[in-house]
PDB file of C-alpha atoms in Angstrom:
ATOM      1  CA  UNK N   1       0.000   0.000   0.000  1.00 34.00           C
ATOM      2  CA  UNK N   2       2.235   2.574   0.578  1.00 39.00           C
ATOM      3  CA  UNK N   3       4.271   2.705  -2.427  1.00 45.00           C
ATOM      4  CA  UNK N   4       0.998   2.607  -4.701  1.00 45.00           C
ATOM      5  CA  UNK N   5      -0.947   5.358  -5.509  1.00 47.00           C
ATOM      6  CA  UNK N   6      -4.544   5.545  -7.069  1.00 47.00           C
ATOM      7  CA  UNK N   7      -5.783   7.794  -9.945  1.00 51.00           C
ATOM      8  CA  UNK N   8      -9.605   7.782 -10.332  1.00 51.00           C
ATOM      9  CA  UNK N   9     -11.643   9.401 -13.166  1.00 55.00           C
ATOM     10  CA  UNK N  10     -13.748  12.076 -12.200  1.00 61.00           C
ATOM     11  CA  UNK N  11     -16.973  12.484 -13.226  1.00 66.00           C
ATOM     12  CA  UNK N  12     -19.216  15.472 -14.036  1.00 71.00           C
ATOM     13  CA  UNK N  13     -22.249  16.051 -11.698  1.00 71.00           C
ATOM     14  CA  UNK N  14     -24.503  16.341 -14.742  1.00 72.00           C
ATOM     15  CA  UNK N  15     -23.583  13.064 -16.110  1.00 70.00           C
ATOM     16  CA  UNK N  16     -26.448  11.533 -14.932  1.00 70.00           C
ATOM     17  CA  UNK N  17     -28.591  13.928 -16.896  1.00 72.00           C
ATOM     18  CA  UNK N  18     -27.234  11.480 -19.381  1.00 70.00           C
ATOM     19  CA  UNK N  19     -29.704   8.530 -18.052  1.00 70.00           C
ATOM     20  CA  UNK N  20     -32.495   9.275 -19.713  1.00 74.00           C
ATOM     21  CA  UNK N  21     -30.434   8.651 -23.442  1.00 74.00           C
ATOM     22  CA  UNK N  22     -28.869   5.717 -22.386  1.00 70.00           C
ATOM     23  CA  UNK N  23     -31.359   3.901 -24.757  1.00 72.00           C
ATOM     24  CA  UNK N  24     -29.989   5.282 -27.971  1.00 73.00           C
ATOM     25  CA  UNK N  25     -26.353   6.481 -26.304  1.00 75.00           C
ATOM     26  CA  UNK N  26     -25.633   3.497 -24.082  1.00 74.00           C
ATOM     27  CA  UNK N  27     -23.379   3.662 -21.306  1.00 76.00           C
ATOM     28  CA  UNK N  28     -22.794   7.478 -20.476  1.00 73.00           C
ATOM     29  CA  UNK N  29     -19.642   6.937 -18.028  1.00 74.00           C
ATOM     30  CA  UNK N  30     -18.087   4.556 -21.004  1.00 75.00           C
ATOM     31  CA  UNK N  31     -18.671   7.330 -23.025  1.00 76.00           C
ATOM     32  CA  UNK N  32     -17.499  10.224 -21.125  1.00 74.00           C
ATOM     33  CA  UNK N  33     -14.197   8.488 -21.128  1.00 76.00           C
ATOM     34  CA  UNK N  34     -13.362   8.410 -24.584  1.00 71.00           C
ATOM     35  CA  UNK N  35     -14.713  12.253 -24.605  1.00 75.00           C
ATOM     36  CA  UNK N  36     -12.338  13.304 -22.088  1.00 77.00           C
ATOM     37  CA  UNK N  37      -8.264  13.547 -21.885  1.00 78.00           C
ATOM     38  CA  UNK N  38      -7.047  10.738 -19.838  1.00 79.00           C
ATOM     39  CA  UNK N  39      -7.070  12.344 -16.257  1.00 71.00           C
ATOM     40  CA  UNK N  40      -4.002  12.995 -14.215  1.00 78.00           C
ATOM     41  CA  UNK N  41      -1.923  11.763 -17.133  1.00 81.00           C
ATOM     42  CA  UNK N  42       0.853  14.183 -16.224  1.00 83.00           C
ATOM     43  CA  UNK N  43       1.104  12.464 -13.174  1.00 82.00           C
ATOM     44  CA  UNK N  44       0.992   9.340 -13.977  1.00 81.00           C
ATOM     45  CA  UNK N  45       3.635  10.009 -16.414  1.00 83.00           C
ATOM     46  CA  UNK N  46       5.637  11.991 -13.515  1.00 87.00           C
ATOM     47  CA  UNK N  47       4.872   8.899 -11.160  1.00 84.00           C
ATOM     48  CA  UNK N  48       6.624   6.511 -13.682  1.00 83.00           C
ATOM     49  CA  UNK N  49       4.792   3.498 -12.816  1.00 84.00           C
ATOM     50  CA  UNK N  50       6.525  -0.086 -13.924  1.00 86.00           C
ATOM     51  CA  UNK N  51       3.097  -1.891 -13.897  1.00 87.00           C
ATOM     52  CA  UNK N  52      -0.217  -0.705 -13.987  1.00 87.00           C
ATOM     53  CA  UNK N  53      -3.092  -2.757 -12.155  1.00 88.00           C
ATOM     54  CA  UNK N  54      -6.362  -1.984 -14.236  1.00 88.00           C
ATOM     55  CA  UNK N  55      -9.630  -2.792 -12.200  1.00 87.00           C
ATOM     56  CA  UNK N  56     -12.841  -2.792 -14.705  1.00 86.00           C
ATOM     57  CA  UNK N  57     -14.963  -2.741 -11.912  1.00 83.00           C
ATOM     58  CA  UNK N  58     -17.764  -0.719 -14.396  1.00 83.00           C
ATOM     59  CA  UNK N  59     -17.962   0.340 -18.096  1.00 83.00           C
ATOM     60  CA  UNK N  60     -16.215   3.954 -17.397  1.00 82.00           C
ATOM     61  CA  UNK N  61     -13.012   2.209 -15.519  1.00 83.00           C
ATOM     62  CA  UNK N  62     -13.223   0.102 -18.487  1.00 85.00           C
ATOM     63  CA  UNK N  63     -12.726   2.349 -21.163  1.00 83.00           C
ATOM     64  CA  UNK N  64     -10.538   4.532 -18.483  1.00 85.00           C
ATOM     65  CA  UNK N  65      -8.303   1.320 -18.333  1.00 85.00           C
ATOM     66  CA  UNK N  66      -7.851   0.446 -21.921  1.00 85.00           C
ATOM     67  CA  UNK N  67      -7.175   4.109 -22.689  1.00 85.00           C
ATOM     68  CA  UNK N  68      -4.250   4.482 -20.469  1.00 85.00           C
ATOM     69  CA  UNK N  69      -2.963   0.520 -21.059  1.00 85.00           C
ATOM     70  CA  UNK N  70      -2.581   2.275 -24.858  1.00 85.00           C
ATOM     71  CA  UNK N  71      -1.450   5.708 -23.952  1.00 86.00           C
ATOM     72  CA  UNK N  72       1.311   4.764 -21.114  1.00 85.00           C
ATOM     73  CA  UNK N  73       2.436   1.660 -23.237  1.00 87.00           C
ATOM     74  CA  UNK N  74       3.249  -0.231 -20.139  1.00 85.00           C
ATOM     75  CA  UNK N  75       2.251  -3.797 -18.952  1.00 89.00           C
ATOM     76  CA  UNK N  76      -0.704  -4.428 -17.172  1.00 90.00           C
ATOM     77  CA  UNK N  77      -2.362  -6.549 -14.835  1.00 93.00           C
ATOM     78  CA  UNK N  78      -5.957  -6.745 -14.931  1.00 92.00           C
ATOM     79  CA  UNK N  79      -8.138  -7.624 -11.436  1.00 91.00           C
ATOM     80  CA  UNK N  80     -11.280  -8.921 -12.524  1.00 91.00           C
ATOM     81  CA  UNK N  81     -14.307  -9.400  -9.257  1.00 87.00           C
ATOM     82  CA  UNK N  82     -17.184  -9.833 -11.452  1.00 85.00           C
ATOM     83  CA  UNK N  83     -17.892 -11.202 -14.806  1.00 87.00           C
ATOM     84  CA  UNK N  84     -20.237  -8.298 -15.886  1.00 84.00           C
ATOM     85  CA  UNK N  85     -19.202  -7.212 -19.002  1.00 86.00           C
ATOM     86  CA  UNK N  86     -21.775  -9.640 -21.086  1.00 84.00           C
ATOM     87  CA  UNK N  87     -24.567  -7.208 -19.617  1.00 82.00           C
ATOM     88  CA  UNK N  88     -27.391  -5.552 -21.044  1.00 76.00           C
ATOM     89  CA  UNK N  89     -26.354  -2.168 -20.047  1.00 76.00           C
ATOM     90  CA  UNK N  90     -22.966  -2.727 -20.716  1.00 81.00           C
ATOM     91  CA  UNK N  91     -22.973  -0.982 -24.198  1.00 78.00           C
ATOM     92  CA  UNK N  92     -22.146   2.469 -25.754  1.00 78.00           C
ATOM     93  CA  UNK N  93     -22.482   4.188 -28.866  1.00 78.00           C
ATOM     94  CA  UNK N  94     -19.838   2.295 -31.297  1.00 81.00           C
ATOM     95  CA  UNK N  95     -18.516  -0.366 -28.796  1.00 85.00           C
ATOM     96  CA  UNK N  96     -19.586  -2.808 -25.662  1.00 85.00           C
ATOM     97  CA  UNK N  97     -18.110  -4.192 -22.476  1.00 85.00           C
ATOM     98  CA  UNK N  98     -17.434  -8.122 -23.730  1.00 89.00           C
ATOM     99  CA  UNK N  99     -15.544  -6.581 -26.812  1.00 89.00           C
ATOM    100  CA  UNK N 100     -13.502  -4.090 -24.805  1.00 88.00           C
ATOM    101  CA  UNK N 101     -12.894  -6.408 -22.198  1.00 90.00           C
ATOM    102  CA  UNK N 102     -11.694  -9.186 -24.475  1.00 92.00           C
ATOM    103  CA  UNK N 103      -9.364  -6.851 -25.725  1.00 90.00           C
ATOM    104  CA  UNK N 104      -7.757  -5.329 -22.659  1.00 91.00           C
ATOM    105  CA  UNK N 105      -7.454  -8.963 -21.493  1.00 93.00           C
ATOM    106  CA  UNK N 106      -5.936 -10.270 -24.144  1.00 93.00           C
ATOM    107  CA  UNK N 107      -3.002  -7.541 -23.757  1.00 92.00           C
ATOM    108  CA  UNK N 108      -2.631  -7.972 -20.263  1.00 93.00           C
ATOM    109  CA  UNK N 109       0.530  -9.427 -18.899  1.00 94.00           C
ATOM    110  CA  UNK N 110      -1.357 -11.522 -16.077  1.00 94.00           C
ATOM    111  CA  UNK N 111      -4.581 -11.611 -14.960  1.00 94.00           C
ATOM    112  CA  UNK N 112      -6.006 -11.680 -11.122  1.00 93.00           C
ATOM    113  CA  UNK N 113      -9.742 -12.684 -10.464  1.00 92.00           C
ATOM    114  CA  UNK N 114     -11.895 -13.588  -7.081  1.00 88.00           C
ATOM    115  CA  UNK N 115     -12.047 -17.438  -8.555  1.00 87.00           C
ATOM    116  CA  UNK N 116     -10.677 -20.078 -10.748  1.00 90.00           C
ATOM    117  CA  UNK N 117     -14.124 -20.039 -12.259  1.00 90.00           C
ATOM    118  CA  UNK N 118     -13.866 -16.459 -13.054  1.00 91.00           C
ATOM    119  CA  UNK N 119     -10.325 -16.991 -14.362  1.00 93.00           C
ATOM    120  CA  UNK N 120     -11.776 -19.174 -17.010  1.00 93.00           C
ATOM    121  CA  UNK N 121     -14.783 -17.020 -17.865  1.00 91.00           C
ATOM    122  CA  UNK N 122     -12.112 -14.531 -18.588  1.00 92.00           C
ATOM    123  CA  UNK N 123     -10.138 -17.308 -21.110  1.00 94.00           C
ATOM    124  CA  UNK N 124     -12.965 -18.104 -22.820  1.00 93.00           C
ATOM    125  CA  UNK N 125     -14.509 -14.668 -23.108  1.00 89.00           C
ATOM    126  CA  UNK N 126     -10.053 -13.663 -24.121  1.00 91.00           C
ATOM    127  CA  UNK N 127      -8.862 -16.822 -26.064  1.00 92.00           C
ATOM    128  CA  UNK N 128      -6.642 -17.382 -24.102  1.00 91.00           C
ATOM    129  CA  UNK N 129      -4.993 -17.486 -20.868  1.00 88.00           C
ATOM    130  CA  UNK N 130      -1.742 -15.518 -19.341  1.00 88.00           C
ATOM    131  CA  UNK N 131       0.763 -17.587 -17.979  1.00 88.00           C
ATOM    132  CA  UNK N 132       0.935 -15.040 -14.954  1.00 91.00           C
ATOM    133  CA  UNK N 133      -2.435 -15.495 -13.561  1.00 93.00           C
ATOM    134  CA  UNK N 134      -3.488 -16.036 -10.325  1.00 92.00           C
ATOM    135  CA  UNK N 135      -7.008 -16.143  -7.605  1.00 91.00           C
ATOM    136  CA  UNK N 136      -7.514 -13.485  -4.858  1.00 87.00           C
ATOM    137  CA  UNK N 137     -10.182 -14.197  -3.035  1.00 75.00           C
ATOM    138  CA  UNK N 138     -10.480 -11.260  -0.948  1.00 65.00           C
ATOM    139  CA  UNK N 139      -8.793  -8.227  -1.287  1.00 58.00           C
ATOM    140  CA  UNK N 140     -10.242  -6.991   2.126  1.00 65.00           C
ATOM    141  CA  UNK N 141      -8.735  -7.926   5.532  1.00 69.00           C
ATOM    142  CA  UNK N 142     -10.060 -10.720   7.470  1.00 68.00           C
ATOM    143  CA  UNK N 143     -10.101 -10.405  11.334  1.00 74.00           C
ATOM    144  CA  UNK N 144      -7.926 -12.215  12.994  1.00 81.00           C
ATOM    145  CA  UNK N 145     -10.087 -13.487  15.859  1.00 83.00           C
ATOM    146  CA  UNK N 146     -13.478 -15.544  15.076  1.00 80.00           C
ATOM    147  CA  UNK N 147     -16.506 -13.669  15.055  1.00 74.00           C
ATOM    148  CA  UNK N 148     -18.901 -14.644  18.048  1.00 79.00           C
ATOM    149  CA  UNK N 149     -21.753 -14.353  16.106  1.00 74.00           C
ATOM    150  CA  UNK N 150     -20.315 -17.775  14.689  1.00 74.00           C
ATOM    151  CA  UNK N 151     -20.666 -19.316  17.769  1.00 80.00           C
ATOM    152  CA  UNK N 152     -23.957 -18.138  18.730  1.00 78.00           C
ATOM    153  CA  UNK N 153     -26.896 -21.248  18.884  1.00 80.00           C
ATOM    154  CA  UNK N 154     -28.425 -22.060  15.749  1.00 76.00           C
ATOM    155  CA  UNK N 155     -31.604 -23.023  15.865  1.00 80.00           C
ATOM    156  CA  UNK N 156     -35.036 -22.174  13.797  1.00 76.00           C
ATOM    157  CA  UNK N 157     -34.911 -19.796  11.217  1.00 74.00           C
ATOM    158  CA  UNK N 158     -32.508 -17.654   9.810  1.00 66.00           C
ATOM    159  CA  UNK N 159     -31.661 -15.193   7.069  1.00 62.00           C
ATOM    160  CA  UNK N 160     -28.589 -13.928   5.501  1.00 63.00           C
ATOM    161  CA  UNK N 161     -28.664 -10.453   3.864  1.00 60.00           C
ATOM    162  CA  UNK N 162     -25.999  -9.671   0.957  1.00 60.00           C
ATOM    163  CA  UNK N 163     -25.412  -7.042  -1.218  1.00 59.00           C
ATOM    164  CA  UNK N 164     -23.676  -7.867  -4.910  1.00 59.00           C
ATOM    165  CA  UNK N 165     -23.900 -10.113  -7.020  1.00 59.00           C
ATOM    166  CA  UNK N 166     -24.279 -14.442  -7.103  1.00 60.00           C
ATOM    167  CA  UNK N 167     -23.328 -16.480 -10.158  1.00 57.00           C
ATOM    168  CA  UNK N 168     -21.893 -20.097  -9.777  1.00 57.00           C
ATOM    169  CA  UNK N 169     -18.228 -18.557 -10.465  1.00 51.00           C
ATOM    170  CA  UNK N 170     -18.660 -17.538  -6.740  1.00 53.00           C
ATOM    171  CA  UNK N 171     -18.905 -20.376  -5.111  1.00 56.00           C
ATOM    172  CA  UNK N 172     -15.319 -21.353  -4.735  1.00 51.00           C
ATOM    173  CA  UNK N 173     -14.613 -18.175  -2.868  1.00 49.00           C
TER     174      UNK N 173
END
């Protein structure tokens, strides 16, 4: 963490004016990073980065990802959590999330993902597979000590509440 530093894409406020188009224009974040000048290039540049990670956690980090990949002309490591790109909504005006995707993969020098099953959505959605690959399965820190609520008495019912997403590729994480 501390020799790493992150640059983030900033968005317009009015942006989201955008919504109502998004039949006809698709994805406006997607969009609004082709429009704009790669931000913080300078310092990127100034930082001098060996390896960038690229996280296409939506469609704007997408684009935002394979734009710089191109512009810096450095190797790259994608981290992939969710196989989302095949969505719906994950299209824009000339171009679409499993196309982009497939391309920034299949120029990355390795690949991280949250499962082995995600790893080979990736191949199959890429063609192939970088040698330099590897599962994370959570990038957040785990307490050391157990949780009591573990240990508490099960009995009758119960529910679980979770917020994200549930495909099969999960369930070896």
């Amino acid at each position: 963490e501390s020799g790493s530093t992150l640059f983030a894409a900033p968005y317009p406020r009015w942006l989201h004016k955008l919504a109502r188009l998004r039949p006809v224009l698709g994805a406006p974040r997607a969009l609004w990073q082709y429009a704009v000048t790669i931000p913080y290039a300078a310092r990127i540049r100034t930082f001098a980065p060996e390896l960038i990670l690229l996280v296409p956690s939506g469609s704007g980090a997408l684009v935002l990802g394979m734009r710089v990949a191109r512009a810096l002309q450095l190797p790259f490591v994608c981290y992939v959590m969710d196989d989302w790109f095949d969505s719906p909504s994950a299209h824009w005006l000339g171009d679409n999330a499993a196309d982009v995707a497939a391309r920034l993969l299949r120029g990355a020098a390795g690949w991280l993902a949250v499962s082995d099953a995600l790893l080979e959505s990736m191949a199959v959605r890429a063609g192939i597979r970088p040698t330099h690959s590897a599962v994370v399965h959570n990038p957040v820190p785990v307490p050391t000590r157990r949780p009591a609520a573990l240990d508490a008495s099960r009995t009758g019912p119960f529910s679980i509440a979770y917020a994200g997403s549930l495909f099969p590729m999960h369930l070896d994480a």
